[in-house]
Coordinates of C-alpha atoms and ligand atoms in Angstrom, one line a residue:
X1095 CA -20.7 0.3 22.3
X1096 CA -19.1 2.4 19.6
X1097 CA -15.6 3.6 19.9
X1098 CA -14.7 7.0 18.4
X1099 CA -11.1 7.9 17.7
X1100 CA -10.4 11.5 16.6
X1101 CA -7.1 13.0 15.4
X1102 CA -5.0 10.4 17.3
X1103 CA -1.3 10.9 17.1
X1104 CA 1.5 9.0 18.8
X1105 CA 5.2 9.5 18.3
X1106 CA 8.1 7.4 19.5
X1107 CA 11.6 8.7 19.7
X1108 CA 14.3 6.2 19.0
X1109 CA 18.0 6.7 18.1
X1110 CA 17.5 10.3 17.2
X1111 CA 14.6 9.5 14.9
X1112 CA 10.9 10.3 15.3
X1113 CA 8.6 7.4 14.5
X1114 CA 5.0 8.4 13.7
X1115 CA 3.3 5.3 15.1
X1116 CA -0.1 6.9 14.8
X1117 CA -0.4 9.6 12.2
X1118 CA -3.8 11.4 12.7
X1119 CA -6.1 8.4 13.0
X1120 CA -9.8 9.0 12.7
X1121 CA -12.0 6.0 13.1
X1122 CA -15.4 4.9 14.3
X1123 CA -15.5 1.3 15.4
X1124 CA -19.1 0.0 15.2
X1125 CA -20.9 -1.3 18.2
X1126 CA -21.4 -5.1 18.6
X1127 CA -19.5 -6.1 15.6
X1128 CA -16.0 -7.6 15.0
X1129 CA -13.7 -4.9 13.8
X1130 CA -10.2 -5.9 12.6
X1131 CA -7.2 -3.7 12.3
X1132 CA -5.1 -5.3 9.6
X1133 CA -1.7 -4.2 8.3
X1134 CA 1.9 -5.1 7.9
X1135 CA 4.3 -5.3 10.8
X1136 CA 5.1 -1.9 12.3
X1137 CA 2.1 0.0 10.8
X1138 CA 0.8 1.0 14.2
X1139 CA -1.9 -1.6 15.0
X1140 CA -0.7 -2.5 18.4
X1141 CA -0.1 1.1 19.3
X1142 CA -3.7 1.9 18.4
X1143 CA -5.1 -1.0 20.3
X1144 CA -3.0 -0.2 23.4
X1145 CA -4.1 3.4 23.2
X1146 CA -7.7 2.3 23.3
X1147 CA -6.9 0.1 26.3
X1148 CA -5.0 2.8 28.1
X1149 CA -1.7 1.1 28.1
X1150 CA -0.2 3.7 25.8
X1151 CA -0.5 7.4 26.1
X1152 CA -1.0 9.1 22.7
X1153 CA 0.4 12.6 22.0
X1154 CA -2.7 14.2 20.5
X1155 CA -6.4 13.4 19.9
X1156 CA -9.4 11.9 21.6
X1157 CA -10.7 8.4 22.3
X1158 CA -14.3 7.9 23.3
X1159 CA -15.8 4.5 24.3
X1160 CA -19.6 4.7 24.2
X1161 CA -20.4 8.2 25.5
X1162 CA -17.3 8.4 27.8
X1163 CA -14.2 10.2 26.7
X1164 CA -11.5 7.9 28.1
X1165 CA -8.6 9.9 26.7
X1166 CA -8.3 13.5 25.4
X1167 CA -5.2 15.6 25.1
X1168 CA -7.2 18.8 24.8
X1169 CA -9.5 18.1 27.8
X1170 CA -6.7 16.5 29.8
X1171 CA -8.7 13.3 30.4
X1172 CA -7.1 10.0 31.2
X1173 CA -9.3 7.2 32.4
X1174 CA -7.1 4.3 33.7
X1175 CA -7.3 0.9 32.0
X1176 CA -9.2 -0.8 34.8
X1177 CA -12.0 1.8 34.6
X1178 CA -12.5 1.5 30.9
X1179 CA -14.7 -1.6 31.1
X1180 CA -12.7 -3.6 28.6
X1181 CA -11.7 -7.3 28.2
X1182 CA -8.4 -8.2 26.6
X1183 CA -6.8 -11.2 25.0
X1184 CA -3.2 -11.1 23.9
X1185 CA -0.8 -13.2 21.8
X1186 CA 0.8 -14.9 24.7
X1187 CA -2.1 -16.4 26.4
X1188 CA -1.2 -14.7 29.6
X1189 CA -2.9 -17.3 31.7
X1190 CA -1.3 -18.1 35.0
X1191 CA 0.5 -21.4 34.9
X1192 CA 0.4 -21.9 38.7
X1193 CA -3.4 -21.6 38.8
X1194 CA -6.1 -24.0 37.7
X1195 CA -8.7 -23.0 35.1
X1196 CA -11.3 -21.8 37.7
X1197 CA -8.8 -19.4 39.4
X1198 CA -7.5 -18.1 36.1
X1199 CA -11.0 -17.2 35.0
X1200 CA -12.2 -16.0 38.5
X1201 CA -9.2 -13.7 39.0
X1202 CA -10.8 -10.5 37.5
X1203 CA -13.9 -10.9 39.7
X1204 CA -11.9 -11.7 42.9
X1205 CA -10.0 -8.5 42.2
X1206 CA -13.3 -6.6 42.1
X1207 CA -14.2 -8.2 45.5
X1208 CA -17.3 -9.9 44.2
X1209 CA -19.0 -12.3 46.7
X1210 CA -17.7 -15.9 46.3
X1211 CA -21.0 -17.6 45.3
X1212 CA -21.6 -15.0 42.6
X1213 CA -18.0 -15.6 41.3
X1214 CA -18.7 -19.4 41.2
X1215 CA -21.8 -18.9 39.2
X1216 CA -20.3 -16.4 36.7
X1217 CA -17.2 -18.6 36.2
X1218 CA -19.3 -21.6 35.6
X1219 CA -21.5 -19.7 33.1
X1220 CA -18.5 -18.4 31.2
X1221 CA -16.7 -21.7 31.1
X1222 CA -19.9 -23.3 29.7
X1223 CA -20.0 -20.6 27.1
X1224 CA -16.4 -21.2 25.9
X1225 CA -17.1 -25.0 26.1
X1226 CA -14.7 -25.7 28.9
X1227 CA -17.3 -26.9 31.4
X1228 CA -15.8 -29.5 33.7
X1229 CA -12.2 -28.2 33.3
X1230 CA -12.4 -26.0 36.4
X1231 CA -9.8 -28.0 38.4
X1232 CA -7.4 -28.7 35.6
X1233 CA -4.0 -27.0 35.9
X1234 CA -3.8 -24.3 33.2
X1235 CA -0.6 -25.8 31.9
X1236 CA -2.3 -29.2 31.3
X1237 CA -4.4 -27.8 28.4
X1238 CA -3.9 -27.7 24.7
X1239 CA -3.0 -24.4 23.0
X1240 CA -6.6 -23.9 21.8
X1241 CA -8.0 -24.6 25.3
X1242 CA -5.6 -22.2 26.9
X1243 CA -6.7 -19.6 24.4
X1244 CA -10.3 -20.3 25.4
X1245 CA -9.4 -19.8 29.1
X1246 CA -7.9 -16.5 28.2
X1247 CA -11.1 -15.6 26.3
X1248 CA -13.2 -16.7 29.3
X1249 CA -11.1 -14.5 31.6
X1250 CA -11.6 -11.6 29.3
X1251 CA -15.3 -12.1 29.2
X1252 CA -16.1 -13.0 32.8
X1253 CA -16.5 -9.4 33.9
X1254 CA -19.0 -8.9 31.1
X1255 CA -17.2 -6.1 29.3
X1256 CA -18.9 -4.0 26.6
X1257 CA -15.7 -4.1 24.5
X1258 CA -13.2 -6.9 24.0
X1259 CA -9.8 -6.4 22.4
X1260 CA -7.5 -9.0 20.8
X1261 CA -3.9 -8.5 19.8
X1262 CA -2.9 -11.4 17.5
X1263 CA -4.4 -13.9 19.8
X1264 CA -4.0 -16.9 17.5
X1265 CA -0.5 -16.4 16.2
X1266 CA 1.0 -19.0 18.6
X1267 CA -1.3 -21.8 17.4
X1268 CA -0.5 -24.1 14.6
X1269 CA -2.3 -23.6 11.2
X1270 CA -5.1 -26.1 11.7
X1271 CA -5.9 -25.1 15.2
X1272 CA -5.7 -21.5 14.3
X1273 CA -8.4 -22.1 11.7
X1274 CA -10.7 -23.9 14.1
X1275 CA -10.2 -21.4 16.9
X1276 CA -10.9 -18.6 14.5
X1277 CA -14.2 -20.2 13.6
X1278 CA -15.1 -20.7 17.2
X1279 CA -14.2 -17.2 18.1
X1280 CA -16.4 -15.8 15.4
X1281 CA -19.3 -17.8 16.7
X1282 CA -18.7 -16.8 20.3
X1283 CA -18.4 -13.1 19.5
X1284 CA -21.4 -13.1 17.2
X1285 CA -23.5 -14.7 19.9
X1286 CA -22.4 -12.3 22.6
X1287 CA -23.1 -9.1 20.7
X1288 CA -20.1 -7.4 22.0
X1289 CA -17.8 -4.8 20.3
X1290 CA -14.7 -6.7 19.4
X1291 CA -11.5 -5.0 18.2
X1292 CA -9.0 -7.5 16.7
X1293 CA -5.4 -6.8 15.6
X1294 CA -3.7 -9.1 13.0
X1295 CA -1.3 -9.0 10.1
X1296 CA -2.9 -12.2 8.8
X1297 CA -5.2 -11.4 5.9
X1298 CA -7.0 -14.7 5.9
X1299 CA -7.8 -14.3 9.6
X1300 CA -9.1 -10.8 9.0
X1301 CA -11.3 -11.9 6.1
X1302 CA -12.7 -14.9 7.9
X1303 CA -13.3 -13.3 11.3
X1304 CA -14.4 -9.7 10.7
X1305 CA -17.5 -7.8 10.0
X1306 CA -15.4 -4.8 9.1
X1307 CA -11.7 -4.5 8.3
X1308 CA -9.6 -1.3 8.7
X1309 CA -6.4 -1.6 6.7
X1310 CA -3.5 0.4 8.2
X1311 CA -0.3 1.6 6.7
X1312 CA 2.4 3.8 8.3
X1313 CA 0.3 4.9 11.2
X1314 CA -2.8 5.7 9.1
X1315 CA -6.0 4.0 8.3
X1316 CA -6.0 3.6 4.5
X1317 CA -9.4 2.0 3.9
X1318 CA -12.3 0.6 5.8
X1319 CA -14.9 -1.9 4.6
X1320 CA -16.5 -5.3 4.9
X1321 CA -14.2 -8.2 4.0
X1322 CA -15.7 -8.7 0.5
X1323 CA -15.5 -4.9 -0.2
X1324 CA -11.8 -4.9 0.8
X1325 CA -11.0 -8.1 -1.2
X1326 CA -13.0 -7.5 -4.4
X1327 CA -13.4 -3.8 -4.5
X1328 CA -10.5 -2.0 -2.8
X1329 CA -9.8 1.6 -3.7
X1330 CA -6.1 1.6 -3.1
X1331 CA -3.3 -0.5 -4.6
X1332 CA -1.8 -1.1 -1.2
X1333 CA -5.0 -2.6 0.1
X1334 CA -5.7 -4.7 -3.0
X1335 CA -2.2 -6.1 -2.9
X1336 CA -2.1 -6.6 0.9
X1337 CA -5.4 -8.5 1.2
X1338 CA -4.5 -11.1 -1.5
X1339 CA -2.2 -12.0 -4.3
X1340 CA -2.7 -9.7 -7.3
X1341 CA -1.3 -9.1 -10.8
X1342 CA -0.7 -5.3 -10.8
X1343 CA -0.3 -3.6 -14.2
X1344 CA 0.1 0.2 -14.7
X1345 CA -2.9 1.6 -16.6
X1346 CA -4.1 4.9 -18.0
X1347 CA -7.8 5.8 -18.2
X1348 CA -8.9 6.1 -21.9
X1349 CA -12.7 6.1 -21.9
X1350 CA -15.8 5.8 -19.7
X1351 CA -18.2 3.6 -21.8
X1352 CA -21.4 1.6 -21.1
X1353 CA -20.7 1.4 -17.3
X1354 CA -17.2 0.3 -17.9
X1355 CA -13.9 2.1 -17.6
X1356 CA -11.5 1.4 -20.5
X1357 CA -7.8 1.6 -19.8
X1358 CA -4.6 1.4 -21.9
X1359 CA -1.8 -0.8 -20.6
X1360 CA 1.5 -2.1 -22.1
X1361 CA -0.5 -5.3 -23.0
X1362 CA -3.2 -3.4 -24.8
X1363 CA -6.7 -2.1 -23.8
X1364 CA -8.6 -3.6 -20.9
X1365 CA -12.3 -3.1 -20.2
X1366 CA -12.7 -2.8 -16.4
X1367 CA -15.2 -2.5 -13.7
X1368 CA -16.4 1.2 -13.7
X1369 CA -14.3 3.6 -11.6
X1370 CA -15.0 7.3 -11.6
X1371 CA -11.6 8.7 -12.6
X1372 CA -10.9 11.5 -15.2
X1373 CA -9.4 10.6 -18.6
X1374 CA -5.6 10.1 -18.6
X1375 CA -5.5 9.3 -14.8
X1376 CA -2.6 6.9 -14.0
X1377 CA -4.0 4.0 -12.1
X1378 CA -3.1 0.3 -11.5
X1379 CA -5.1 -2.6 -12.9
X1380 CA -5.4 -5.3 -10.3
X1381 CA -6.3 -8.8 -11.4
X1382 CA -6.4 -11.7 -8.9
X1383 CA -5.0 -15.0 -10.0
X1384 CA -8.3 -16.8 -9.5
X1385 CA -10.0 -14.6 -12.0
X1386 CA -7.8 -15.6 -14.9
X1387 CA -10.0 -17.8 -17.1
X1388 CA -8.1 -20.1 -19.4
X1389 CA -9.9 -19.7 -22.7
X1390 CA -12.2 -22.3 -24.2
X1391 CA -12.8 -22.3 -27.9
X1392 CA -14.4 -19.1 -29.1
X1393 CA -13.1 -17.2 -26.1
X1394 CA -11.0 -15.0 -28.4
X1395 CA -14.2 -13.0 -29.1
X1396 CA -14.3 -12.0 -25.5
X1397 CA -13.1 -8.7 -24.0
X1398 CA -9.7 -8.7 -22.2
X1399 CA -8.2 -11.7 -24.0
X1400 CA -4.5 -12.3 -24.0
X1401 CA -2.1 -15.0 -25.3
X1402 CA 1.1 -16.1 -23.6
X1403 CA 3.1 -19.1 -22.6
X1404 CA 2.8 -21.2 -19.5
X1405 CA 6.1 -20.5 -17.6
X1406 CA 5.7 -22.2 -14.2
X1407 CA 3.2 -24.6 -12.7
X1408 CA 3.3 -25.6 -9.0
X1409 CA 0.7 -28.2 -7.8
X1410 CA -0.6 -27.2 -4.3
X1411 CA -3.5 -29.6 -4.1
X1412 CA -6.7 -27.7 -5.0
X1413 CA -5.0 -25.8 -7.9
X1414 CA -1.8 -25.3 -9.9
X1415 CA -0.3 -22.0 -8.9
X1416 CA 1.0 -20.9 -12.3
X1417 CA 2.7 -18.1 -14.1
X1418 CA 1.8 -17.2 -17.7
X1419 CA 4.2 -15.0 -19.6
X1420 CA 2.7 -12.3 -21.8
X1421 CA 5.4 -10.1 -23.2
X1422 CA 7.2 -8.5 -20.2
X1423 CA 4.4 -9.4 -17.8
X1424 CA 4.3 -12.6 -15.7
X1425 CA 0.7 -13.3 -14.8
X1426 CA 0.0 -15.3 -11.6
X1427 CA -2.9 -17.6 -12.4
X1428 CA -4.8 -20.4 -10.6
X1429 CA -5.2 -23.4 -12.9
X1430 CA -7.5 -26.4 -12.5
X1431 CA -5.4 -29.3 -11.1
X1432 CA -6.9 -31.6 -13.7
X1433 CA -5.6 -29.5 -16.6
X1434 CA -3.6 -31.2 -19.4
X1435 CA -1.6 -28.0 -19.9
X1436 CA 2.2 -28.2 -19.3
X1437 CA 5.0 -25.8 -18.8
X1438 CA 6.0 -24.3 -22.2
X1439 CA 2.5 -24.7 -23.7
X1440 CA 0.9 -21.7 -25.4
X1441 CA -2.2 -20.4 -23.5
X1442 CA -5.0 -18.0 -24.2
X1443 CA -6.9 -16.5 -21.3
X1444 CA -9.4 -13.8 -20.6
X1445 CA -10.5 -11.8 -17.6
X1446 CA -14.0 -10.6 -17.2
X1447 CA -14.4 -6.8 -16.9
X1448 CA -16.0 -7.1 -13.4
X1449 CA -12.7 -8.8 -12.3
X1450 CA -10.5 -6.0 -13.6
X1451 CA -10.2 -3.7 -10.7
X1452 CA -8.7 -0.2 -11.1
X1453 CA -7.0 1.1 -8.0
X1454 CA -5.1 4.3 -7.2
X1455 CA -1.8 4.8 -5.3
Ligands
ATP750 P1 3.4 -5.8 14.6 O1 2.4 -6.4 13.7 O2 4.9 -6.1 14.2 O3 3.2 -5.9 16.1 P2 2.3 -3.1 14.7 O4 1.5 -2.8 13.4 O5 1.5 -3.5 15.8 O6 3.4 -4.2 14.3 P3 3.3 -1.1 16.4 O7 3.9 -2.1 17.4 O8 2.1 -0.4 16.8 O9 3.1 -1.8 15.0 O10 4.5 -0.1 16.1 C1 4.4 1.0 15.3 C2 5.7 1.7 15.0 O11 6.2 2.2 16.3 C3 6.8 0.7 14.6 O12 7.6 1.4 13.7 C4 7.5 0.4 15.9 O13 8.9 0.1 15.6 C5 7.4 1.7 16.7 N1 7.4 1.5 18.1 C6 6.5 0.7 18.8 N2 6.7 0.8 20.1 C7 7.9 1.5 20.3 C8 8.6 1.9 21.4 N3 8.3 1.6 22.6 N4 9.8 2.7 21.1 C9 10.1 3.1 19.9 N5 9.4 2.7 18.8 C10 8.3 2.0 19.0

C-alpha cells in the first residue's frame, strides 16, 4: 500500500520559539518496499512517523494510506490510529514484562475480540514466521534483546497490517546483535511484501536495510533514492556527507568535456563524473576515503593525481584509516593494512573521475 504525504507541516512551540518539525513534506512511500527516513537527531523523522501513525496531529497537509485519506487539514479528516490498519515497532521493545510470549503477541487480536481458536492459530503462525516457535509460554523478560525485538515484531505483524512502522527499533541492541537483527528483519519484511517505514539516524542501518532512503534535514526531505544512489551519487553535500565519510573540497566548474565535468580547486584541476551545472558554478567535490588509490608506478600519467605526505595511520583491522596532507587539505584515505608505508612517508595517489562526485549545497 502506498503512502502519500502532501504539504505536511508541523510546528512545536517551546520557550517562545517556533520549531518547524515538518516543513512542507511531500513524499510518496512506495508499496511493499522498505522505506527508511534517515537524518540527524531533531530533523523531524519521528514527528513524520508519528503523524503517519496518528499519534501526532500535523498543522497542515494531507496523509493518504492506500486510497484512504487518514488525515487532512483542509478536509478536516482524522482517522484514529487503531483504524489506520498499521503495525508499529518502537525503540523500547514495549512488550509487556508480566505476560508470556503468547499473550504479548495475542494482545492485539484479543483486543479485536477475535475467537480464541483463531487467535491461537494466528499467534502460532506469526511466531513460526519470526522463528520463535516453542517460546509461547516463556515469560517475556526471560528472552534475549534480539528475541524480545522479534516478539515486538510478531505483535506488530499478527493483525496482518498492510503497513508496518519502525522507530529506531534496534538502537537498544549491542552492535553485533543489531547487525544480525537487521539482516533478519530485512529477510522477514522482503518475504512478507508489506510496506515498511523505518526511522533511523544510523546510516549503515539505512544502507543495509532499505530499498529506498529518504534523507531528512530540518523538517524537509532533502533527497530520495536507492541506497547505492544515495551513497555513490548523491546530489547534495549534506546527503553525501551524512551517508558516509567524505573529503569535501570547494570546486568551480570550468569545462564540460567528453562526458566529464572538469573543476578547479585549490589543489588544481579535477576531472569528475559528469554533472550538468553551468560553467563557474560553485560546487563541492566529494571523494570517499575508500576511493583514494595509492599510486603504483606510472600512475602519475593518470588524471586526478596528487602528491602529499602520510600524516596519520590508525590500524582498525581491515584497513588503516589514514590522513594524507596535500597543502592545506588533509585527505582521509583507507589504506591496505599490509602496506609498508609509514607516517611521514611521501605518497602519491589518484582518484578515478567516476569517484569524483560533484554536489551542490
Ligand atoms: P531523534 O533522532 O533525536 O529522535 P527526530 O529526527 O526524530 O530526532 P523529532 O523528534 O521529530 O526529530 O523532532 C523534530 C524537532 O521537533 C526537534 O527540534 C525537536 O526538538 C522538536 N520537538 C519534537 N517534539 C516536540 C515537543 N513535544 N515539543 C517541542 N518540540 C518538539
